[in-house]
Short mmCIF file of C-alpha atoms in Angstrom, two decimals:
data_model
loop_
_atom_site.label_atom_id
_atom_site.label_comp_id
_atom_site.label_asym_id
_atom_site.label_seq_id
_atom_site.Cartn_x
_atom_site.Cartn_y
_atom_site.Cartn_z
CA MET A 212 -3.84 -16.94 27.29
CA THR A 213 -5.02 -17.35 23.71
CA LYS A 214 -8.43 -18.70 24.81
CA LEU A 215 -9.14 -16.05 27.45
CA PRO A 216 -10.35 -13.18 25.20
CA TYR A 217 -12.58 -15.59 23.22
CA CYS A 218 -14.28 -16.92 26.39
CA ILE A 219 -14.84 -13.44 27.77
CA LEU A 220 -16.24 -12.20 24.44
CA GLU A 221 -18.80 -15.00 24.44
CA GLU A 222 -19.69 -14.44 28.08
CA LEU A 223 -20.13 -10.68 27.63
CA ASP A 224 -22.14 -11.17 24.42
CA ALA A 225 -23.99 -7.87 23.73
CA ARG A 226 -23.38 -6.23 27.12
CA PRO A 227 -20.60 -3.85 26.04
CA MET A 228 -22.74 -2.45 23.23
CA LEU A 229 -25.85 -2.26 25.41
CA LYS A 230 -23.87 -0.28 27.96
CA MET A 231 -22.99 2.21 25.22
CA LEU A 232 -26.61 2.36 24.01
CA ARG A 233 -27.74 3.48 27.49
CA GLN A 234 -25.90 6.77 27.00
CA PRO A 235 -28.45 9.51 26.13
CA GLU A 236 -26.77 10.53 22.85
CA PHE A 237 -26.52 6.89 21.71
CA ARG A 238 -29.96 5.58 22.63
CA TRP A 239 -31.52 3.54 19.84
CA PRO A 240 -35.27 4.28 19.79
CA VAL A 241 -36.22 0.78 18.62
CA LEU A 242 -34.80 -0.76 21.82
CA GLY A 243 -36.95 1.29 24.19
CA ASP A 244 -40.05 -0.92 24.11
CA GLY A 245 -38.05 -4.06 24.79
CA LEU A 246 -35.43 -3.00 27.33
CA GLY A 247 -37.27 -0.48 29.46
CA ARG A 248 -36.59 2.91 30.97
CA ASP A 249 -32.78 2.86 30.82
CA TYR A 250 -32.99 2.62 27.03
CA GLN A 251 -35.99 4.86 26.40
CA TRP A 252 -35.43 7.48 23.73
CA SER A 253 -37.03 10.88 24.21
CA GLN A 254 -37.69 13.14 21.24
CA SER A 255 -37.70 16.23 23.48
CA GLN A 256 -34.28 15.38 24.92
CA TRP A 257 -32.66 14.11 21.72
CA SER A 258 -30.21 16.36 19.87
CA LEU A 259 -29.15 15.57 16.32
CA LEU A 260 -26.09 17.78 16.68
CA GLU A 261 -24.90 16.20 19.95
CA THR A 262 -25.39 12.68 18.58
CA LEU A 263 -23.42 13.40 15.39
CA VAL A 264 -20.67 15.07 17.41
CA GLU A 265 -20.31 12.21 19.88
CA MET A 266 -20.34 9.63 17.10
CA ARG A 267 -17.53 11.49 15.39
CA ASN A 268 -15.55 12.13 18.59
CA GLN A 269 -16.00 8.81 20.37
CA HIS A 270 -16.52 6.36 17.51
CA SER A 271 -14.58 8.02 14.68
CA LYS A 272 -17.80 7.50 12.72
CA SER A 273 -19.32 10.02 10.32
CA VAL A 274 -23.03 9.72 9.61
CA LEU A 275 -24.87 12.26 7.41
CA ILE A 276 -22.03 14.82 7.77
CA ARG A 277 -18.34 14.10 7.45
CA LEU A 278 -15.91 16.55 9.07
CA TYR A 279 -12.16 16.14 8.69
CA VAL A 280 -8.96 18.16 8.41
CA SER A 281 -6.64 17.98 5.40
CA PRO A 282 -4.53 20.34 3.25
CA ASP A 283 -6.31 23.24 1.57
CA ASP A 284 -6.46 22.31 -2.12
CA LYS A 285 -5.58 25.85 -3.25
CA ASN A 286 -3.08 26.54 -0.48
CA SER A 287 -1.60 23.13 0.17
CA SER A 288 0.91 24.34 2.76
CA TYR A 289 -1.88 24.71 5.33
CA TYR A 290 -4.59 22.51 6.79
CA ILE A 291 -8.26 23.39 6.68
CA ILE A 292 -11.55 21.93 7.91
CA LYS A 293 -13.57 20.13 5.24
CA LEU A 294 -17.25 19.15 5.30
CA ASP A 295 -18.50 16.39 3.03
CA GLN A 296 -21.30 13.90 2.56
CA ALA A 297 -20.90 10.66 4.50
CA SER A 298 -21.10 7.02 3.42
CA LEU A 299 -24.08 4.65 3.43
CA SER A 300 -24.62 1.23 5.01
CA LEU A 301 -24.16 -0.47 1.63
CA SER A 302 -21.03 0.28 -0.35
CA SER A 303 -22.68 1.48 -3.56
CA ARG A 304 -25.13 4.33 -4.05
CA GLU A 305 -26.63 2.32 -6.92
CA ASP A 306 -27.74 -0.33 -4.43
CA TYR A 307 -30.37 2.20 -3.32
CA THR A 308 -31.12 4.07 -6.53
CA THR A 309 -31.62 1.13 -8.93
CA ASN A 310 -33.79 -1.98 -8.95
CA THR A 311 -31.44 -4.53 -10.47
CA SER A 312 -31.58 -8.02 -8.98
CA SER A 313 -28.29 -7.33 -7.20
CA ALA A 314 -29.50 -4.03 -5.71
CA LEU A 315 -32.80 -5.53 -4.58
CA GLY A 316 -30.97 -8.46 -2.99
CA ASN A 317 -28.55 -6.19 -1.17
CA ARG A 318 -31.33 -3.97 0.18
CA ALA A 319 -33.29 -7.00 1.37
CA ALA A 320 -30.20 -8.41 3.09
CA LEU A 321 -29.55 -5.06 4.76
CA LEU A 322 -33.11 -4.73 6.08
CA SER A 323 -33.01 -8.27 7.41
CA LEU A 324 -29.75 -7.53 9.24
CA MET A 325 -31.12 -4.27 10.66
CA VAL A 326 -34.18 -6.05 12.05
CA ASP A 327 -32.28 -9.04 13.40
CA ALA A 328 -29.59 -6.89 15.03
CA ALA A 329 -32.27 -4.87 16.82
CA VAL A 330 -34.04 -8.04 17.99
CA MET A 331 -30.77 -9.65 19.13
CA LEU A 332 -30.12 -6.57 21.25
CA GLY A 333 -33.59 -6.70 22.84
CA ALA A 334 -36.09 -4.96 20.55
CA PRO A 335 -39.55 -6.49 19.97
CA LYS A 336 -39.75 -8.19 16.57
CA GLN A 337 -42.68 -6.22 15.17
CA ALA A 338 -41.34 -2.87 16.36
CA ALA A 339 -37.97 -3.71 14.84
CA GLN A 340 -39.54 -4.61 11.49
CA THR A 341 -41.66 -1.46 11.30
CA GLN A 342 -39.03 1.00 12.49
CA MET A 343 -36.14 -0.46 10.49
CA GLU A 344 -38.22 -0.32 7.31
CA LYS A 345 -38.65 3.41 7.94
CA ALA A 346 -34.93 3.79 8.68
CA LEU A 347 -33.98 2.05 5.44
CA ASP A 348 -36.47 4.21 3.54
CA PHE A 349 -34.72 7.26 5.01
CA GLU A 350 -31.33 5.94 3.91
CA THR A 351 -32.69 5.27 0.43
CA LYS A 352 -33.82 8.89 0.17
CA LEU A 353 -30.39 9.90 1.51
CA ALA A 354 -28.70 7.91 -1.27
CA HIS A 355 -30.71 9.78 -3.90
CA ILE A 356 -29.39 13.16 -2.71
CA LEU A 357 -25.75 12.10 -2.53
CA ILE A 358 -23.58 13.80 -5.14
CA PRO A 359 -22.81 11.02 -7.66
CA TYR A 360 -19.26 9.90 -7.82
CA GLU A 361 -18.71 11.12 -11.38
CA ASN A 362 -19.71 14.68 -10.38
CA ARG A 363 -17.26 14.85 -7.47
CA THR A 364 -14.52 16.68 -9.35
CA SER A 365 -11.85 18.71 -7.58
CA GLU A 366 -13.28 21.99 -8.90
CA ASN A 367 -16.87 21.15 -7.94
CA MET A 368 -15.87 20.21 -4.42
CA TYR A 369 -13.78 23.30 -3.67
CA ASN A 370 -16.30 25.67 -2.13
CA LYS A 371 -14.72 27.91 0.50
CA TYR A 372 -17.00 29.42 3.14
CA THR A 373 -16.64 30.99 6.52
CA LEU A 374 -18.82 29.32 9.14
CA SER A 375 -20.92 32.49 9.39
CA ARG A 376 -21.58 32.42 5.62
CA LEU A 377 -22.38 28.69 5.79
CA GLN A 378 -24.80 29.39 8.63
CA ARG A 379 -26.59 32.04 6.57
CA SER A 380 -26.73 29.69 3.60
CA MET A 381 -28.12 26.75 5.61
CA PRO A 382 -29.62 28.05 8.86
CA GLN A 383 -31.46 24.82 9.70
CA PHE A 384 -28.33 23.38 11.35
CA ASP A 385 -25.93 24.87 13.91
CA TRP A 386 -22.74 24.60 11.85
CA LEU A 387 -20.61 26.67 14.23
CA GLY A 388 -21.77 24.62 17.20
CA PHE A 389 -21.07 21.38 15.34
CA VAL A 390 -17.55 22.33 14.27
CA LYS A 391 -16.69 23.77 17.68
CA ALA A 392 -17.89 20.60 19.43
CA VAL A 393 -15.71 18.41 17.22
CA VAL A 394 -12.59 20.54 17.14
CA GLU A 395 -12.54 22.19 20.56
CA SER A 396 -11.91 19.28 22.89
CA LYS A 397 -9.70 18.52 25.86
CA ASP A 398 -7.51 16.55 23.45
CA ASN A 399 -6.85 19.76 21.47
CA PRO A 400 -6.78 22.49 24.15
CA GLY A 401 -5.11 25.07 21.91
CA LEU A 402 -7.74 25.04 19.19
CA SER A 403 -10.50 27.64 19.11
CA ILE A 404 -13.20 28.02 16.46
CA SER A 405 -15.10 31.23 15.66
CA SER A 406 -17.70 32.20 13.08
CA SER A 407 -14.91 33.48 10.81
CA GLU A 408 -13.31 30.01 10.56
CA PRO A 409 -12.77 29.05 6.89
CA VAL A 410 -14.09 25.67 5.80
CA ILE A 411 -14.26 23.81 2.50
CA VAL A 412 -17.84 22.69 1.86
CA ARG A 413 -17.37 19.90 -0.65
CA THR A 414 -21.05 19.22 -1.30
CA PRO A 415 -23.24 22.33 -0.72
CA LYS A 416 -26.21 20.92 -2.67
CA TYR A 417 -26.14 17.70 -0.69
CA PHE A 418 -26.22 19.60 2.61
CA LYS A 419 -29.15 21.75 1.48
CA ASP A 420 -31.06 18.65 0.40
CA LEU A 421 -30.07 16.89 3.63
CA MET A 422 -31.60 19.64 5.74
CA LYS A 423 -34.85 19.36 3.77
CA LEU A 424 -34.84 15.57 4.16
CA ILE A 425 -34.26 15.74 7.92
CA ASN A 426 -36.95 18.37 8.38
CA SER A 427 -39.47 16.24 6.46
CA THR A 428 -38.68 13.06 8.43
CA ASP A 429 -39.81 12.34 11.98
CA SER A 430 -37.02 12.53 14.54
CA ARG A 431 -37.50 8.94 15.70
CA THR A 432 -36.72 7.62 12.22
CA VAL A 433 -33.64 9.84 11.88
CA ALA A 434 -32.42 8.73 15.32
CA ASN A 435 -33.11 5.07 14.50
CA TYR A 436 -31.07 5.37 11.32
CA ILE A 437 -28.13 7.13 12.95
CA GLN A 438 -27.92 4.65 15.83
CA TRP A 439 -28.26 1.76 13.41
CA ARG A 440 -25.06 2.99 11.79
CA THR A 441 -23.39 2.93 15.23
CA VAL A 442 -24.52 -0.65 15.83
CA PHE A 443 -23.58 -1.69 12.28
CA SER A 444 -20.03 -0.41 12.68
CA LYS A 445 -19.51 -2.36 15.94
CA ILE A 446 -21.46 -5.56 15.34
CA THR A 447 -18.36 -7.60 14.49
CA THR A 448 -16.75 -6.72 17.84
CA LEU A 449 -19.37 -8.80 19.68
CA SER A 450 -19.86 -12.53 20.28
CA ARG A 451 -20.02 -15.20 17.60
CA ARG A 452 -23.80 -15.16 17.27
CA PHE A 453 -23.50 -11.59 15.99
CA LEU A 454 -20.57 -12.56 13.75
CA TYR A 455 -22.51 -15.39 12.15
CA ARG A 456 -25.50 -13.14 11.58
CA TYR A 457 -23.24 -10.58 9.93
CA LEU A 458 -21.76 -13.37 7.79
CA ASP A 459 -25.23 -14.14 6.40
CA PHE A 460 -25.44 -10.49 5.30
CA ALA A 461 -21.92 -10.49 3.86
CA ARG A 462 -22.62 -13.64 1.82
CA VAL A 463 -25.23 -11.70 -0.13
CA THR A 464 -23.49 -8.32 -0.40
CA THR A 465 -19.83 -9.30 -0.84
CA GLY A 466 -19.74 -13.05 -1.51
CA THR A 467 -17.93 -13.77 1.75
CA THR A 468 -18.33 -17.45 2.67
CA SER A 469 -16.57 -17.81 6.03
CA LEU A 470 -15.65 -15.87 9.13
CA THR A 471 -12.18 -14.43 9.50
CA PRO A 472 -10.47 -16.30 12.36
CA ARG A 473 -10.59 -14.28 15.56
CA TRP A 474 -6.79 -14.19 15.88
CA ASP A 475 -6.48 -12.87 12.30
CA LYS A 476 -9.14 -10.24 12.93
CA CYS A 477 -7.39 -9.07 16.10
CA VAL A 478 -3.97 -8.92 14.45
CA ASN A 479 -5.41 -6.87 11.60
CA TYR A 480 -7.13 -4.53 14.02
CA VAL A 481 -3.92 -3.87 15.96
CA GLU A 482 -2.00 -3.36 12.72
CA ASN A 483 -4.54 -0.88 11.37
CA SER A 484 -5.02 0.98 14.66
CA LEU A 485 -1.43 1.26 15.90
CA VAL A 486 0.04 1.75 12.47
CA TYR A 487 3.40 3.25 13.39
CA ALA A 488 4.19 0.94 16.30
CA THR A 489 3.38 -2.18 14.26
CA GLY A 490 5.09 -0.61 11.25
CA ARG A 491 8.26 -0.20 13.30
CA LEU A 492 8.18 -3.89 14.31
CA PHE A 493 7.70 -4.88 10.67
CA VAL A 494 10.49 -2.66 9.39
CA ASP A 495 12.95 -3.81 12.06
CA LYS A 496 12.41 -7.45 11.16
CA HIS A 497 11.58 -7.54 7.45
CA PHE A 498 12.90 -4.45 5.67
CA GLN A 499 16.46 -4.09 4.47
CA GLU A 500 17.89 -0.68 3.59
CA ASP A 501 19.32 -1.96 0.30
CA LYS A 502 15.71 -2.35 -0.86
CA LYS A 503 15.22 1.37 -0.32
CA LEU A 504 18.35 2.30 -2.29
CA MET A 505 17.48 -0.02 -5.16
CA MET A 506 13.91 1.28 -5.25
CA GLU A 507 15.07 4.90 -5.34
CA GLU A 508 17.33 4.10 -8.31
CA LEU A 509 14.44 2.37 -10.07
CA ILE A 510 12.13 5.35 -9.50
CA GLU A 511 14.68 7.71 -11.01
CA GLY A 512 14.97 5.48 -14.07
CA ILE A 513 11.22 5.48 -14.58
CA ARG A 514 11.02 9.23 -13.99
CA TRP A 515 13.63 9.70 -16.73
CA ALA A 516 11.67 7.41 -19.09
CA PHE A 517 8.43 9.28 -18.36
CA ILE A 518 9.99 12.67 -19.10
CA ASP A 519 11.68 11.29 -22.22
CA MET A 520 8.30 10.05 -23.52
CA LEU A 521 6.73 13.37 -22.67
CA GLU A 522 9.36 15.30 -24.61
CA LYS A 523 9.74 13.02 -27.63
CA GLU A 524 6.49 11.10 -28.15
CA ASN A 525 3.71 13.39 -26.97
CA ASP A 526 2.40 15.20 -30.04
CA TRP A 527 -0.88 16.60 -28.70
CA MET A 528 0.19 18.71 -25.72
CA ASP A 529 1.28 22.31 -26.42
CA GLN A 530 4.84 23.25 -25.50
CA GLN A 531 3.99 25.57 -22.61
CA THR A 532 1.89 22.90 -20.89
CA LYS A 533 4.52 20.29 -21.68
CA ASN A 534 7.24 22.40 -20.03
CA LYS A 535 5.15 22.70 -16.86
CA ALA A 536 4.45 18.97 -16.93
CA ILE A 537 8.18 18.30 -17.10
CA GLU A 538 8.70 20.63 -14.12
CA LYS A 539 6.05 18.76 -12.17
CA ALA A 540 7.55 15.39 -13.05
CA HIS A 541 10.95 16.56 -11.78
CA ALA A 542 9.29 17.82 -8.59
CA VAL A 543 7.52 14.53 -7.75
CA LEU A 544 8.91 13.45 -4.37
CA PRO A 545 9.36 9.68 -3.93
CA LYS A 546 8.86 8.14 -0.48
CA VAL A 547 10.10 4.60 0.04
CA GLY A 548 9.82 2.10 2.87
CA TYR A 549 8.73 3.99 5.97
CA PRO A 550 8.52 7.49 7.48
CA GLU A 551 11.72 8.23 9.39
CA PHE A 552 9.88 9.28 12.56
CA ILE A 553 8.85 5.67 13.32
CA LEU A 554 12.46 5.01 14.31
CA ASN A 555 12.07 7.57 17.13
CA ASP A 556 11.14 5.61 20.27
CA THR A 557 10.14 8.77 22.12
CA TYR A 558 7.65 9.74 19.41
CA LEU A 559 6.06 6.29 19.37
CA THR A 560 5.86 6.13 23.15
CA GLU A 561 4.09 9.50 23.39
CA ASP A 562 1.31 8.13 21.22
CA LEU A 563 1.02 4.78 22.95
CA GLU A 564 0.97 6.31 26.45
CA GLN A 565 -2.45 7.74 25.67
CA LEU A 566 -3.88 4.21 25.38
CA GLU A 567 -4.45 1.68 28.15
CA PHE A 568 -5.38 -1.75 26.83
CA ASP A 569 -7.06 -4.51 28.82
CA GLU A 570 -6.94 -8.09 27.53
CA LYS A 571 -10.36 -8.70 29.11
CA ASP A 572 -12.06 -5.74 27.39
CA TYR A 573 -11.85 -6.08 23.62
CA TYR A 574 -14.79 -3.74 23.03
CA GLY A 575 -13.26 -1.12 25.30
CA ASN A 576 -9.92 -1.43 23.50
CA VAL A 577 -11.65 -0.85 20.17
CA MET A 578 -13.52 2.18 21.52
CA GLN A 579 -10.46 3.94 22.90
CA THR A 580 -8.47 3.42 19.71
CA LEU A 581 -11.38 4.83 17.69
CA LYS A 582 -11.49 7.89 19.95
CA PHE A 583 -7.74 8.29 19.51
CA ILE A 584 -8.05 8.03 15.72
CA ALA A 585 -10.95 10.52 15.69
CA GLN A 586 -8.74 13.27 17.08
CA SER A 587 -5.64 12.46 15.04
CA ASP A 588 -6.52 14.59 12.00
CA VAL A 589 -8.11 17.44 14.00
CA SER A 590 -4.83 18.01 15.84
CA TRP A 591 -3.21 19.16 12.57
CA LEU A 592 -5.41 22.24 12.28
CA ARG A 593 -3.39 25.50 12.52
CA ARG A 594 -0.19 23.68 11.57
CA SER A 595 1.66 23.96 8.28
CA VAL A 596 1.75 20.85 6.12
CA PRO A 597 5.04 18.95 6.48
CA ARG A 598 5.48 18.65 2.74
CA THR A 599 8.48 16.31 2.83
CA GLU A 600 6.97 14.00 5.48
CA TRP A 601 4.58 11.12 4.88
CA PHE A 602 2.14 9.24 7.08
CA THR A 603 1.46 5.88 5.43
CA ASN A 604 1.41 2.62 7.37
CA PRO A 605 4.70 0.83 6.52
CA THR A 606 2.95 -2.57 6.44
CA THR A 607 0.54 -1.49 3.70
CA VAL A 608 0.66 -3.61 0.54
CA ASN A 609 -0.24 -0.79 -1.81
CA ALA A 610 1.20 2.37 -3.35
CA PHE A 611 -0.10 5.94 -3.44
CA TYR A 612 0.09 9.35 -5.06
CA SER A 613 -0.64 12.48 -2.99
CA SER A 614 -1.85 15.42 -5.07
CA SER A 615 -1.43 17.94 -2.20
CA THR A 616 2.27 17.13 -1.66
CA ASN A 617 3.09 15.76 -5.14
CA GLN A 618 4.48 12.59 -3.58
CA ILE A 619 4.55 8.99 -4.74
CA ARG A 620 4.65 6.52 -1.84
CA PHE A 621 5.82 2.92 -1.69
CA PRO A 622 5.52 1.44 1.81
CA ALA A 623 7.75 -1.42 2.96
CA GLY A 624 4.84 -3.85 2.72
CA GLU A 625 4.68 -3.31 -1.03
CA LEU A 626 8.41 -3.93 -1.51
CA GLN A 627 8.33 -7.72 -1.51
CA LYS A 628 7.81 -10.51 -4.01
CA PRO A 629 6.11 -10.68 -6.45
CA PHE A 630 6.24 -6.86 -6.73
CA PHE A 631 9.86 -6.30 -5.77
CA TRP A 632 12.88 -8.51 -6.37
CA GLY A 633 16.21 -8.05 -4.60
CA LYS A 634 19.72 -7.54 -5.91
CA GLU A 635 20.23 -11.27 -6.36
CA TYR A 636 17.70 -11.20 -9.22
CA PRO A 637 17.91 -9.45 -12.60
CA ARG A 638 16.79 -5.81 -12.41
CA SER A 639 14.34 -6.51 -15.24
CA LEU A 640 12.11 -8.45 -12.82
CA SER A 641 11.67 -5.43 -10.55
CA TYR A 642 11.22 -3.04 -13.47
CA GLY A 643 8.53 -5.30 -14.87
CA ALA A 644 6.72 -5.75 -11.54
CA ILE A 645 7.11 -2.80 -9.16
CA GLY A 646 8.15 -0.62 -12.11
CA VAL A 647 4.63 -0.82 -13.53
CA ILE A 648 3.29 0.35 -10.16
CA VAL A 649 5.80 3.22 -10.03
CA GLY A 650 4.73 4.36 -13.50
CA HIS A 651 1.08 4.04 -12.49
CA GLU A 652 1.52 6.24 -9.41
CA LEU A 653 3.70 8.76 -11.25
CA THR A 654 1.03 9.33 -13.91
CA HIS A 655 -1.58 10.06 -11.22
CA GLY A 656 0.00 13.50 -11.12
CA PHE A 657 -1.12 14.01 -14.73
CA ASP A 658 -4.41 12.11 -14.95
CA ASN A 659 -7.96 13.49 -15.00
CA ASN A 660 -7.71 14.53 -11.35
CA GLY A 661 -3.98 14.92 -10.62
CA ARG A 662 -3.42 17.19 -13.62
CA LYS A 663 -5.52 19.85 -11.86
CA TYR A 664 -2.82 20.26 -9.19
CA ASP A 665 0.46 22.03 -9.87
CA LYS A 666 3.96 20.93 -8.88
CA ASN A 667 3.44 22.43 -5.41
CA GLY A 668 0.20 20.53 -4.81
CA ASN A 669 -2.16 23.47 -5.32
CA LEU A 670 -5.41 23.21 -7.27
CA ASP A 671 -4.55 25.32 -10.30
CA GLN A 672 -5.41 25.15 -14.01
CA TRP A 673 -1.89 24.93 -15.41
CA TRP A 674 -2.92 23.06 -18.57
CA SER A 675 -3.94 25.08 -21.59
CA GLU A 676 -7.49 24.70 -22.87
CA THR A 677 -6.22 23.08 -26.07
CA SER A 678 -4.28 20.44 -24.13
CA VAL A 679 -7.30 19.75 -21.90
CA ALA A 680 -9.47 19.30 -25.00
CA ALA A 681 -6.94 16.93 -26.58
CA PHE A 682 -6.69 14.93 -23.35
CA THR A 683 -10.48 14.66 -23.13
CA GLU A 684 -10.73 13.54 -26.75
CA LYS A 685 -8.14 10.81 -26.32
CA THR A 686 -9.62 9.49 -23.08
CA GLN A 687 -13.04 9.39 -24.75
CA CYS A 688 -11.54 7.04 -27.33
CA MET A 689 -10.67 4.57 -24.57
CA ILE A 690 -14.06 5.04 -22.87
CA ASP A 691 -15.81 4.19 -26.16
CA GLN A 692 -13.66 1.09 -26.57
CA TYR A 693 -14.50 -0.16 -23.08
CA ASN A 694 -18.16 0.67 -23.61
CA ASP A 695 -18.26 -1.85 -26.46
CA TYR A 696 -17.20 -4.80 -24.28
CA TYR A 697 -20.17 -7.07 -23.52
CA TRP A 698 -20.40 -9.91 -21.01
CA GLU A 699 -22.91 -12.41 -22.35
CA GLU A 700 -23.40 -14.38 -19.11
CA ALA A 701 -24.38 -11.22 -17.23
CA GLY A 702 -26.14 -9.56 -20.14
CA LEU A 703 -24.27 -6.35 -19.39
CA ASN A 704 -21.81 -3.97 -20.99
CA VAL A 705 -18.78 -2.71 -19.12
CA ARG A 706 -19.88 0.39 -17.21
CA LYS A 707 -18.84 3.07 -19.68
CA GLN A 708 -16.86 5.94 -18.19
CA LEU A 709 -16.58 4.44 -14.72
CA SER A 710 -14.85 1.37 -16.13
CA PHE A 711 -11.99 3.50 -17.46
CA LEU A 712 -11.86 6.35 -14.98
CA ILE A 713 -11.97 4.08 -11.94
CA LYS A 714 -11.44 6.04 -8.76
CA THR A 715 -10.37 4.71 -5.41
CA PHE A 716 -10.08 6.58 -2.15
CA LYS A 717 -6.63 6.23 -0.63
CA VAL A 718 -5.76 8.17 2.48
CA ASN A 719 -8.60 10.61 1.83
CA MET A 720 -7.33 11.36 -1.67
CA GLN A 721 -9.24 10.86 -4.91
CA ILE A 722 -7.05 8.92 -7.28
CA SER A 723 -8.02 7.75 -10.75
CA VAL A 724 -6.45 5.18 -12.99
CA THR A 725 -4.71 6.31 -16.15
CA PRO A 726 -2.27 4.13 -18.11
CA PHE A 727 1.43 5.01 -17.91
CA TRP A 728 1.53 5.31 -21.66
CA PHE A 729 -1.17 8.00 -21.90
CA LEU A 730 1.42 10.70 -22.66
CA GLY A 731 2.70 8.91 -25.75
CA ALA A 732 1.39 9.19 -29.31
CA TRP A 733 -1.71 7.03 -29.88
#
């Protein structure tokens, strides 16, 4: 049984993807000359809107425009539609906007992969070279109009429109038609979208520049780029010749030196796709309830220490702001181990019944889970936010802070050695290991992003201007210190502000790193 999927994957080779690329909305223009009429792309029949919609709905893939549903930053009890810029093929915007040796190498590796992937799927070599160069040039221009990471502040990205106002502001694209096509589906029969629908447009300037870029680029190039992103996201689901070609690309861009074993890749995919079912299996076998009790006690101890520092050692925050900070610290809701609903067999079964897996169709299994995931956030629209619930995969080895619910989250996967030590060990070990992580997550509620949200998770300026100024002054001190560090071998300084205010995206939340001790006297 273990060899069957591998043999079938090799036998099928590129056929599952080629079958997808025959669909009108997914036709890749570069393949037309090599594969004939069934793959011919027609400019007159191609629709940018339909392609973006189907990519989002069927592939859970956002290209050019990202649409998702999450709590309204200023009314965090309710969900709202948000529109944002999407990602690029390479992980860093600077890979396109700079000409360092690393950036040039990554761009060259990307172009080579784009050309080879097209040829491996049936495109003529010269056509692939010419058209993929144009597609990469389009993506490079796209990178230049992306809103830089350091400018993506909570205030800048909260721009509330109705769809009718958005349409008037940017008439080059059918925004109402796009949102309706994503949200109004047979999977969400109760949802209806009108021109009065409120949306948060996180990057208005990007969208305006995007429309200009699309209008100044020939449709074939835009279509080639969009379908490249489809192929790129699925290339590792194919046979080993595609995997090895991707490995050559990854060696340059990430330093990867070997393929992940197929069994490991499949296990990870199941774990990350069926998060609650696999989380339940993990919790049943590996998580003891005494861990949860001990962790909750530890969190309360660190909360007490944090508030004590805030009251006694912080000499730069005014009293009114300090009082509100203490209120917020008391209101932080800790979540430990796993969401309770994963113990409900009926709930888990309702989800799983929507999926029908076939051990002989790996590509098809991937596609139906992606479609399932694509609709999972949309289904929350019109519902109130379950503020005391959480939706983190229990197997995750990480911890999180949610600004919209003012929660700190510690999944079961994180509560193991070397982060967490059981009752048979001195408590000091857990305080020194997982305790640092608890303090780290707790202070996210008061860092350069989290401090903008009040105790109820609403975007609200509850700090006084004097406290904001003092905070900015003290963080600048650390930024200046980091800016002075120089790495001789690389001939580079640490990257200034980004080195200190590192941001990572966790469960669609912007989270930045601030030391636990930032509230103390410096």
